[in-house]
Amino acid sequence: MKMSQIYIPTLKEKPTEAETPSHELLLRAGMIRRVAAGIYSFLPLGYRVVRRVEQIIREELEKAGAQEVHLPLLHPAELWKESGRWDEMGDLMVKLKDRRDREYCIGPTHEEVMTDLIRYELKSYKDLPQNFYQIQTKVRDEIRPRFGLLRAKEFSMKDAYSFHANWESLDATYQDMHKAYCSIFQRCGLDYRVVEADTGPMGGTDSHEFMVLAETGEDSVLFCDSCGYAANVEKAQSKVSKQEEKIAPPEKEEIYTPGVTTIEGLEKTMDLPGEYLFKSLLYRGEKDYYLAIVRGSDQLNENKLMALLGDPHLHLAEEGYKNLPAGFLGPQGDHGLKVVADELVMEMEWGVAGANRVDYHVQGIIPGEDFSPDMIGDIRSARHGEGCPRCEGTLEEIRGIEVGHIFKLGTKYSESMNAHYLDENGKAFPMIMGCYGIGVTRTVAAAIEQNHDENGIKWPLPIAPYQVILLTLGKDEKVNEESEKIYEELKKAGVEIIWDDRPERPGVKFNEADLLGIPLRITVGRKYLETGQLEIRDRYNNEDYLLEKSQLLTWVQDYLGEEESI
RNA sequence: CGGAGCGUGGCGCAGUCUGGAAGCGCGCCUGCUUUGGGAGCAGGAGGUCGAAGGUUCAAAUCCUUUCGCUCCGACCA
């Protein structure tokens, strides 16, 4: 492709909307343009990258035995009401009505439509397992779209759904998909980690996330260097030391603590470390109120709390409960609330809690004596520096971008939607399901978050919009002729090459080549006529090479081949 | 949803307080010069000042309403 014939509107200045490197560079390199909040158009160069990622995904999934389908964007409300998610999903779904007042939503995901597709005809155990995938645009009314393609309202996603007659079969497909995902992200040239994850609102049992490592990532991952344990902070466990410095328990008595409603304030007022304070948080679930207790030094983990209580509708109760005063809550006494305590709380010898009346706390509260929780479990967040739950190592925290997520769904959807199969004895059972997602457009952005410098993008070769960019400097007719020869030779050899044949000044061409991030840059100018040597720069390492023209094709092919075989 | 801020040419911004001819830089078009890391000179095109209503002789500027966008927060009760 000649650069004079392709539309690449680059920007010299950083657009104000851009908060993060991938967002800025995608805009500046003329790859995407914003249409509305969280909604983007892809320009020719940007779309080429999307297609490269899609292609790698297709190849690896076909290898894993998945079949490509294409499901609709517009879903009838009935399907979602059947699964119960019409209300459960809440405002995340964009809902609309047609002229006859029929209700629809724009698919934020496709479990319902997929299950519906197979439930009437896929009836026998002999037809299982099956694994279907599609690459589709999803629409989710995110609370706050941001960071360009990283959290968009409309985005491209590869989703896959598998159906099984037994758990062993699901396990096997799950493993195949796990492997396929590893191949996909490796082939995309990305540094990623697989981590244990929380299943969240999707439901199900096992779940793993694929995280591209990048400082700007929205997710935190804890991992252990010695045994390889890795988990999302939403789920991670850890080994923690108990109350270290022993403080003798004081007499139980109420203390006047005017206006002290925070743990930080209480630490100062009482001159005690957080391990001696009870942090009490009031939660409202679907039916009940809960008082969740963790140590003052710990963070409550809402995901763990939801999992423990089996209630996905939990949220912090902002309206309060009866006449219990905000900021002075405690687990003890006759308040009528269900108390859920963290395991570590029960190991505290004593502590200070709110007195359940304004401006007072109580010291000398002993777990198990002064209060007995209705439920005990791990409801705190693990942290950097704590012990690995599997070995003697230490957990480290890193930032990542979630680009893939696989779940063992089980029978959540097949039960609610009556997707049954008949076994050898003619008996009906709900199919066992798995589901597997990859954020295609997010992967593109994540690749940039991980691979860029102050001058622009550094595309990993396999997903770069072009492999080689040829710069022609000056107006010399001979330089132009030589450039054309090189361009034709490489093109003919199957190299994806873009030729900057524009009448721009050298500075513009060099800077834009850096910005666009094409992996190899070949420069042809007056110097070439003088020395007969071509200059090649590897954009990734910013290393330069000098070559005779006769060596060029072999050198380039070697370079491209080596990278591809990694 | 709570808080803060911003809407002025394709992009980045000034002008708004104190009403009185819509400006600057980048980009774009034409010409000449220049040509190895975002050129120089000269000329030029392009704007319902987010929208609606109001005040006024006069509104980008003041008032009211509304729409859009961005950032922070939404676990320390």
XYZ file of C-alpha atoms (C1' of nucleotides) in Angstrom:
643
model
C 0.000 0.000 0.000
C 1.180 3.476 -0.814
C 0.839 5.923 2.001
C -0.368 8.586 -0.404
C -3.436 6.441 -1.006
C -4.430 5.456 2.525
C -6.209 7.718 4.984
C -4.076 8.087 8.107
C -4.991 11.384 9.796
C -2.236 11.769 12.388
C -2.280 14.353 15.145
C 0.748 16.215 16.410
C -0.834 17.216 19.669
C -2.346 15.036 22.363
C -6.147 15.204 22.311
C -7.618 16.299 25.659
C -9.898 13.290 25.851
C -6.937 10.915 26.032
C -6.050 9.812 29.557
C -3.965 6.768 28.864
C -1.191 5.894 26.357
C -3.211 3.546 24.164
C -6.025 6.056 23.892
C -3.706 8.907 23.005
C -1.669 6.927 20.496
C -4.638 5.288 18.771
C -6.076 8.763 18.199
C -2.794 10.378 17.218
C -1.839 7.572 14.844
C -5.142 8.011 13.025
C -6.434 4.553 13.949
C -9.637 5.417 15.794
C -11.948 8.398 16.187
C -14.499 8.985 18.895
C -18.151 9.193 17.854
C -19.694 9.531 21.339
C -18.638 8.658 24.884
C -17.204 5.141 24.762
C -18.068 4.705 21.085
C -15.360 4.653 18.416
C -14.934 4.310 14.676
C -11.963 2.366 13.342
C -9.994 3.908 10.513
C -8.153 1.805 7.912
C -4.946 1.342 9.897
C -6.719 0.616 13.189
C -9.080 -1.857 11.594
C -6.171 -3.778 10.080
C -4.889 -4.388 13.609
C -8.316 -5.561 14.779
C -8.463 -8.010 11.871
C -5.013 -9.362 12.682
C -6.064 -10.128 16.238
C -9.313 -11.680 14.981
C -7.394 -13.846 12.558
C -5.114 -15.224 15.249
C -8.150 -15.924 17.435
C -9.942 -17.750 14.607
C -6.944 -19.921 13.783
C -6.349 -20.991 17.369
C -10.004 -21.640 18.152
C -10.534 -23.707 15.031
C -7.479 -25.680 16.108
C -9.183 -26.229 19.464
C -12.267 -27.568 17.724
C -14.584 -24.588 18.119
C -17.056 -23.668 15.366
C -17.714 -20.125 14.250
C -21.299 -18.840 14.275
C -22.833 -15.385 14.185
C -25.581 -14.485 16.656
C -27.792 -11.388 16.530
C -27.105 -8.057 18.154
C -30.766 -7.456 18.962
C -32.296 -9.883 21.458
C -35.968 -10.331 22.358
C -36.700 -9.595 26.023
C -38.348 -12.974 26.534
C -35.062 -14.845 26.396
C -33.567 -12.646 29.066
C -36.668 -12.831 31.220
C -36.488 -16.595 30.966
C -32.967 -16.723 32.351
C -33.832 -14.117 34.954
C -31.186 -11.700 33.768
C -33.543 -9.091 32.282
C -33.758 -7.579 35.764
C -30.502 -8.978 37.150
C -28.343 -7.187 34.561
C -30.050 -3.936 35.402
C -28.850 -0.819 33.678
C -25.884 -2.512 32.066
C -28.152 -3.537 29.191
C -29.374 -1.120 26.577
C -33.073 -1.858 26.216
C -35.438 -0.652 23.516
C -38.856 -1.208 21.965
C -39.911 -1.594 18.376
C -42.937 0.022 16.702
C -45.246 -2.648 18.074
C -43.938 -2.022 21.569
C -42.076 -5.298 21.741
C -39.122 -5.207 24.104
C -35.531 -5.905 23.082
C -32.052 -5.427 24.370
C -28.796 -5.010 22.529
C -26.790 -8.023 23.510
C -24.209 -7.339 26.233
C -23.321 -11.064 26.040
C -24.874 -14.099 24.383
C -25.502 -16.975 26.816
C -29.273 -16.730 26.341
C -29.298 -16.563 22.557
C -26.710 -19.306 22.281
C -28.550 -21.625 24.662
C -31.804 -20.927 22.843
C -30.186 -21.766 19.526
C -29.275 -25.297 20.497
C -31.908 -26.280 23.035
C -34.590 -27.454 20.609
C -32.454 -29.601 18.341
C -29.373 -30.613 20.263
C -31.037 -33.290 22.366
C -28.825 -36.355 22.546
C -25.725 -37.107 24.587
C -24.368 -38.479 21.308
C -24.273 -34.916 19.907
C -22.255 -33.567 22.815
C -19.904 -31.877 23.428
C -20.240 -28.856 21.154
C -18.297 -25.625 21.232
C -19.423 -22.500 19.337
C -17.777 -19.117 19.045
C -18.444 -15.790 17.390
C -16.778 -12.425 17.022
C -19.423 -9.830 17.702
C -19.981 -6.258 18.734
C -21.226 -6.036 22.290
C -22.987 -3.066 23.810
C -22.810 -2.468 27.534
C -24.015 0.707 29.180
C -20.947 1.010 31.393
C -21.213 3.236 34.445
C -18.264 5.144 33.181
C -16.675 4.352 29.852
C -13.068 5.511 29.792
C -9.555 5.022 28.501
C -10.660 4.753 24.871
C -10.875 1.153 23.770
C -10.019 -0.209 27.207
C -13.482 0.390 28.633
C -15.880 1.248 25.863
C -19.644 1.178 25.597
C -19.471 -0.628 22.303
C -16.646 -3.072 21.693
C -15.723 -6.180 19.794
C -15.581 -9.437 21.672
C -14.962 -13.044 20.830
C -17.282 -15.188 22.907
C -17.607 -18.949 22.944
C -20.024 -21.354 24.602
C -19.577 -25.072 25.108
C -22.215 -27.685 25.981
C -21.521 -30.978 27.715
C -23.136 -34.116 29.041
C -20.802 -34.371 32.025
C -18.241 -32.423 34.019
C -15.267 -34.391 32.704
C -16.154 -33.288 29.209
C -16.422 -29.660 30.344
C -13.048 -29.956 32.082
C -11.473 -31.223 28.871
C -12.871 -28.398 26.736
C -12.002 -25.884 29.435
C -8.411 -27.087 29.292
C -8.401 -26.913 25.492
C -9.686 -23.358 25.584
C -7.194 -22.455 28.287
C -4.439 -23.699 26.001
C -5.901 -21.956 22.951
C -6.042 -18.669 24.865
C -2.401 -19.011 25.857
C -1.476 -19.563 22.207
C -3.569 -16.570 21.140
C -1.989 -14.083 23.521
C 1.462 -15.486 22.964
C 1.019 -15.207 19.218
C -0.172 -11.626 19.656
C 3.245 -10.963 21.198
C 1.878 -9.986 24.602
C 3.282 -10.481 28.094
C 0.351 -11.962 30.004
C -0.530 -13.995 33.086
C -3.323 -16.453 33.740
C -4.915 -15.837 37.118
C -7.610 -17.440 39.228
C -10.663 -15.244 39.113
C -13.960 -14.531 40.728
C -16.932 -15.678 38.638
C -18.924 -12.578 39.514
C -22.386 -12.089 38.071
C -21.856 -14.767 35.405
C -22.154 -17.517 37.966
C -20.396 -20.864 37.782
C -17.509 -22.606 39.461
C -13.970 -22.398 38.056
C -12.803 -19.278 36.323
C -9.543 -17.901 34.988
C -8.637 -14.481 33.678
C -5.973 -13.648 31.125
C -4.197 -10.473 32.092
C -1.906 -8.419 29.901
C 0.646 -6.851 32.208
C 0.674 -3.056 32.081
C 1.089 -0.345 34.682
C -2.060 1.364 33.511
C -4.182 -1.754 34.036
C -7.437 -1.396 35.929
C -7.078 -4.745 37.673
C -4.736 -5.836 40.416
C -3.250 -9.286 40.439
C -1.445 -10.981 43.290
C 1.082 -13.598 42.344
C 3.661 -15.758 44.023
C 7.139 -15.975 42.548
C 8.007 -19.320 44.064
C 4.984 -21.475 43.191
C 3.279 -19.513 40.428
C 0.027 -18.943 42.310
C -1.736 -15.986 40.709
C -5.177 -14.552 41.416
C -7.215 -11.449 40.934
C -7.372 -9.362 44.128
C -11.122 -9.935 44.043
C -10.433 -13.550 44.834
C -6.842 -13.889 46.093
C -6.152 -15.516 49.409
C -3.113 -15.122 51.642
C -1.478 -16.194 54.842
C -1.286 -13.413 57.386
C 0.358 -12.952 60.743
C -1.900 -12.601 63.776
C -1.908 -9.768 66.336
C 1.856 -9.445 66.614
C 2.604 -7.090 69.431
C 0.594 -8.440 72.326
C -1.440 -5.881 74.162
C -3.112 -6.954 77.374
C -6.908 -6.786 77.187
C -8.398 -3.860 79.113
C -11.561 -3.959 81.160
C -14.642 -3.863 78.996
C -15.960 -0.304 79.082
C -17.481 2.368 76.892
C -15.179 5.153 75.750
C -16.340 8.616 74.761
C -15.119 9.129 71.175
C -16.896 12.201 69.797
C -16.906 12.446 66.001
C -14.544 9.504 65.506
C -16.236 7.617 62.667
C -13.256 6.278 60.759
C -10.752 3.545 61.480
C -7.940 6.009 60.955
C -9.422 8.349 63.533
C -9.964 5.508 65.955
C -6.342 4.340 65.653
C -5.222 7.806 66.725
C -7.794 8.302 69.458
C -7.219 4.885 71.040
C -3.527 4.702 70.158
C -4.007 1.143 68.908
C -2.975 -0.608 65.674
C -5.717 -1.654 63.220
C -5.397 -5.280 64.349
C -7.108 -4.282 67.571
C -10.108 -2.616 65.964
C -13.285 -4.123 64.583
C -14.321 -2.589 61.289
C -18.092 -2.933 61.002
C -19.809 -2.407 57.669
C -23.556 -2.518 57.171
C -24.711 -4.261 53.994
C -28.132 -4.657 52.504
C -28.836 -7.818 50.546
C -31.860 -8.995 48.661
C -33.831 -9.564 51.868
C -31.605 -9.165 54.901
C -29.239 -6.674 56.392
C -25.787 -7.892 57.345
C -23.113 -6.499 59.571
C -19.752 -7.486 58.063
C -16.786 -7.433 60.417
C -13.132 -7.315 59.411
C -10.043 -6.207 61.262
C -9.405 -2.474 61.186
C -6.197 -3.095 59.273
C -7.995 -5.093 56.548
C -10.124 -4.199 53.549
C -13.476 -5.906 53.215
C -13.727 -7.786 49.897
C -17.263 -7.417 48.576
C -16.818 -10.214 46.043
C -15.876 -12.665 48.754
C -18.741 -11.451 50.928
C -21.234 -11.950 48.103
C -19.885 -15.422 47.425
C -20.058 -16.378 51.094
C -23.616 -15.122 51.525
C -24.702 -16.333 48.106
C -26.370 -12.988 47.563
C -25.422 -11.114 44.370
C -27.440 -8.025 45.273
C -25.312 -6.830 48.153
C -24.470 -3.213 48.524
C -23.341 -0.940 51.256
C -26.450 0.263 53.113
C -26.362 3.998 52.811
C -29.728 4.598 54.390
C -28.679 3.066 57.720
C -30.615 0.528 59.769
C -33.214 1.318 62.431
C -31.509 3.769 64.753
C -28.002 2.391 64.643
C -25.625 5.312 64.276
C -23.289 5.472 61.285
C -19.647 5.257 62.258
C -20.297 3.720 65.661
C -21.440 0.231 64.704
C -20.286 -2.872 66.539
C -20.996 -6.604 66.317
C -21.890 -6.997 69.999
C -25.252 -6.416 71.659
C -28.832 -6.969 70.697
C -29.179 -5.219 67.340
C -30.953 -7.967 65.406
C -28.482 -7.924 62.493
C -26.895 -10.984 60.979
C -23.190 -10.761 61.734
C -20.627 -12.039 59.221
C -17.057 -12.063 60.474
C -13.749 -12.581 58.759
C -11.715 -15.575 59.944
C -8.970 -13.298 61.227
C -11.455 -11.397 63.348
C -12.094 -14.583 65.301
C -8.387 -14.899 66.032
C -8.203 -11.480 67.650
C -7.756 -11.704 71.418
C -9.736 -8.533 71.928
C -10.532 -5.283 70.182
C -12.407 -1.997 70.064
C -15.799 -1.771 68.381
C -18.462 0.866 67.909
C -20.906 0.967 70.841
C -23.977 1.182 68.603
C -24.660 4.621 70.044
C -23.404 7.968 68.827
C -19.948 9.122 69.924
C -19.088 5.957 71.874
C -16.903 2.919 71.262
C -16.373 -0.102 73.472
C -12.968 -1.546 74.305
C -12.146 -5.050 75.469
C -14.587 -6.781 73.123
C -13.700 -10.470 72.810
C -14.802 -12.392 69.719
C -16.793 -15.504 70.556
C -17.601 -14.150 73.992
C -19.080 -10.726 73.408
C -20.482 -11.655 70.049
C -20.940 -14.849 68.031
C -21.114 -14.341 64.292
C -23.867 -16.028 62.292
C -21.242 -16.761 59.676
C -17.449 -16.861 59.534
C -15.347 -16.891 56.384
C -12.605 -15.273 54.349
C -14.054 -11.868 53.467
C -10.939 -9.692 53.484
C -8.741 -8.657 50.567
C -5.288 -10.146 50.344
C -2.459 -7.668 49.900
C 1.012 -7.159 48.505
C 3.659 -8.585 50.814
C 1.449 -11.153 52.524
C 2.186 -14.887 52.490
C 1.290 -17.110 49.549
C -1.631 -19.410 50.442
C -0.021 -22.368 48.614
C 3.619 -22.180 49.657
C 6.095 -20.267 51.808
C 6.542 -17.493 49.242
C 5.398 -13.898 49.359
C 2.648 -12.339 47.244
C 3.473 -9.524 44.891
C 0.954 -7.169 43.392
C 1.032 -6.229 39.708
C -1.334 -4.320 37.452
C -2.995 -5.965 34.501
C -5.619 -5.541 31.826
C -8.200 -8.305 31.619
C -8.275 -9.392 27.982
C -9.689 -12.892 28.373
C -11.910 -14.713 30.826
C -13.023 -18.329 30.863
C -15.741 -19.799 33.091
C -17.177 -23.167 33.953
C -20.786 -22.059 33.971
C -22.334 -25.353 34.948
C -26.097 -25.561 34.569
C -27.110 -22.028 35.496
C -28.491 -21.239 32.042
C -29.419 -24.707 30.863
C -31.616 -25.126 33.950
C -33.369 -21.795 33.773
C -33.818 -22.121 30.024
C -34.620 -25.821 29.876
C -31.720 -26.873 27.673
C -31.761 -30.590 28.319
C -30.181 -33.609 26.701
C -31.136 -37.267 26.964
C -28.589 -39.701 28.339
C -28.085 -43.371 27.444
C -31.161 -44.295 29.454
C -33.366 -41.695 27.824
C -33.355 -39.551 30.940
C -33.238 -35.746 30.631
C -30.520 -33.641 32.279
C -29.567 -29.976 31.945
C -26.493 -29.515 29.776
C -23.294 -28.480 31.488
C -21.889 -25.295 29.996
C -18.674 -23.368 29.702
C -18.169 -19.869 28.359
C -15.066 -18.139 27.102
C -14.488 -14.493 26.184
C -11.767 -12.364 24.659
C -12.004 -8.587 24.351
C -10.765 -8.088 20.805
C -10.638 -4.300 20.753
C -9.411 -4.249 24.326
C -6.563 -6.547 23.333
C -5.546 -4.018 20.682
C -5.441 -1.262 23.295
C -3.672 -3.498 25.823
C -0.969 -4.247 23.248
C -0.225 -0.533 23.060
C -0.335 -0.027 26.824
C 2.381 -2.658 27.019
C 4.364 -1.642 23.926
C 5.014 2.044 23.386
C 7.564 4.761 24.048
C 7.554 8.557 24.052
C 7.548 8.618 20.246
C 4.656 6.303 19.611
C 3.425 2.756 19.291
C 5.717 -0.290 19.048
C 3.428 -2.947 17.579
C 4.301 -6.564 18.242
C 4.993 -7.904 14.750
C 2.082 -10.385 14.555
C -0.587 -7.731 15.048
C 1.105 -4.740 13.410
C -1.005 -3.119 10.668
C 1.994 -3.509 8.330
C 5.269 -5.317 8.844
C 7.515 -2.880 7.010
C 7.385 0.841 6.296
C 9.520 2.180 3.453
C 10.538 5.839 3.664
C 11.563 7.694 0.538
C 13.428 10.904 1.314
C 13.791 13.814 -1.075
C 12.517 14.384 -4.568
C 15.406 12.823 -6.436
C 13.942 10.770 -9.271
C 16.589 8.084 -8.833
C 15.740 7.676 -5.154
C 12.128 7.313 -6.124
C 12.926 4.668 -8.738
C 15.027 2.682 -6.272
C 12.268 2.908 -3.683
C 9.711 1.599 -6.099
C 11.948 -1.360 -6.956
C 12.340 -2.239 -3.292
C 8.622 -1.782 -2.675
C 7.683 -4.071 -5.561
C 10.269 -6.689 -4.626
C 9.109 -6.974 -1.021
C 5.461 -6.808 -1.926
C 5.901 -9.568 -4.445
C 7.596 -11.687 -1.802
C 4.494 -11.403 0.364
C 5.828 -8.841 2.836
C 3.115 -6.544 4.251
C 4.643 -3.229 3.306
C 3.478 0.360 3.349
C 5.449 2.866 1.250
C 5.655 6.455 2.421
C 5.769 7.965 -1.055
C 4.337 11.306 0.051
C 6.138 14.566 -0.767
C 6.687 15.229 2.941
C 9.885 16.418 4.555
C 12.113 13.777 6.165
C 11.361 14.898 9.708
C 7.655 14.378 9.189
C 8.195 10.912 7.755
C 10.522 9.741 10.525
C 8.260 11.015 13.256
C 5.116 9.545 11.767
C 6.808 6.196 11.184
C 7.700 6.125 14.895
C 4.170 7.129 15.853
C 2.532 4.432 13.728
C 4.802 1.802 15.231
C 5.435 -0.342 12.133
C 8.077 -2.905 13.264
C 10.658 -2.427 10.456
C 11.573 0.850 8.816
C 13.617 1.011 5.629
C 15.038 4.377 4.605
C 15.981 5.242 1.029
C 17.518 8.661 0.444
C 20.530 10.459 -0.920
C 22.772 8.461 1.409
C 21.699 5.284 -0.287
C 22.710 6.625 -3.686
C 26.081 7.601 -2.250
C 26.922 4.501 -0.221
C 24.685 1.841 -1.749
C 23.566 0.848 1.717
C 20.026 0.676 3.005
C 19.230 1.737 6.522
C 16.886 -0.425 8.524
C 15.543 0.334 11.946
C 13.889 -2.100 14.281
C 11.166 -0.004 15.907
C 10.926 -2.262 18.919
C 14.537 -1.891 20.118
C 15.249 1.219 18.079
C 18.292 -0.604 16.681
C 19.746 0.287 13.284
C 21.194 -1.972 10.586
C 22.979 -1.220 7.311
C 22.423 -3.582 4.391
C 23.330 -4.025 0.749
C 20.251 -3.987 -1.376
C 20.959 -7.542 -2.513
C 20.741 -8.768 1.092
C 17.512 -6.970 1.860
C 14.864 -9.509 0.966
C 16.552 -12.412 2.750
C 17.236 -10.271 5.793
C 13.636 -9.098 6.023
C 12.265 -12.580 5.492
C 14.575 -13.926 8.174
C 13.443 -11.220 10.559
C 9.756 -11.825 9.928
C 10.182 -15.587 10.061
C 12.089 -15.611 13.317
C 9.533 -13.460 15.050
C 6.694 -15.595 13.826
C 8.195 -18.813 15.102
C 8.522 -17.593 18.675
C -25.936 8.102 41.256
C -22.819 12.071 44.379
C -18.986 15.903 43.635
C -15.928 19.084 40.363
C -14.870 21.068 35.659
C -15.346 21.984 30.429
C -18.309 23.028 25.596
C -15.340 29.073 20.787
C -12.968 26.528 12.764
C -10.522 19.460 11.951
C -7.028 19.455 16.758
C -5.055 22.368 21.089
C -6.510 26.900 23.356
C -7.261 32.632 24.593
C -11.382 35.908 24.912
C -16.412 35.433 29.449
C -14.973 38.356 35.591
C -15.932 44.248 33.577
C -21.517 43.230 27.179
C -19.460 47.038 22.090
C -15.923 44.281 14.833
C -14.686 36.370 16.831
C -8.821 35.718 17.824
C -3.984 32.665 18.427
C -0.955 28.041 17.543
C -1.186 23.407 14.836
C -3.553 21.309 10.588
C -5.841 22.417 5.533
C -5.582 25.109 0.252
C -2.302 28.196 -3.517
C 2.598 30.024 -4.878
C 7.893 30.498 -4.201
C 12.021 28.755 -1.400
C 13.554 24.491 1.489
C 14.423 18.864 1.904
C 18.094 13.005 6.708
C 14.076 13.841 12.729
C 7.182 17.355 12.877
C 10.587 23.907 7.553
C 10.417 29.548 5.959
C 7.911 33.579 3.535
C 3.500 35.414 1.134
C -1.560 34.801 0.140
C -6.236 32.039 1.296
C -10.497 28.839 2.886
C -12.990 27.387 7.125
C -16.821 29.219 13.082
C -25.281 28.651 14.056
C -19.124 30.675 20.101
C -23.230 23.092 22.407
C -28.867 24.189 22.107
C -33.391 26.940 23.493
C -35.516 31.034 25.803
C -34.802 35.797 28.297
C -32.454 40.832 29.631
C -30.303 44.832 26.481
C -29.685 49.786 21.494
C -26.096 45.686 21.461
C -24.730 38.915 24.143
C -19.268 34.066 23.116
C -19.679 37.378 27.563
C -25.336 38.626 32.005
C -30.002 35.455 33.617
C -33.054 30.809 33.121
C -33.603 26.053 31.157
C -31.534 22.095 28.627
C -28.071 18.788 26.053
C -23.219 16.864 25.568
C -18.346 15.740 27.294
C -14.276 14.979 30.881
C -12.281 14.014 35.709
C -12.805 12.291 40.987
C -15.847 9.168 44.096
C -19.344 5.399 44.688
C -15.656 -0.677 50.552
C -13.748 2.538 56.121
C -20.960 2.950 57.972
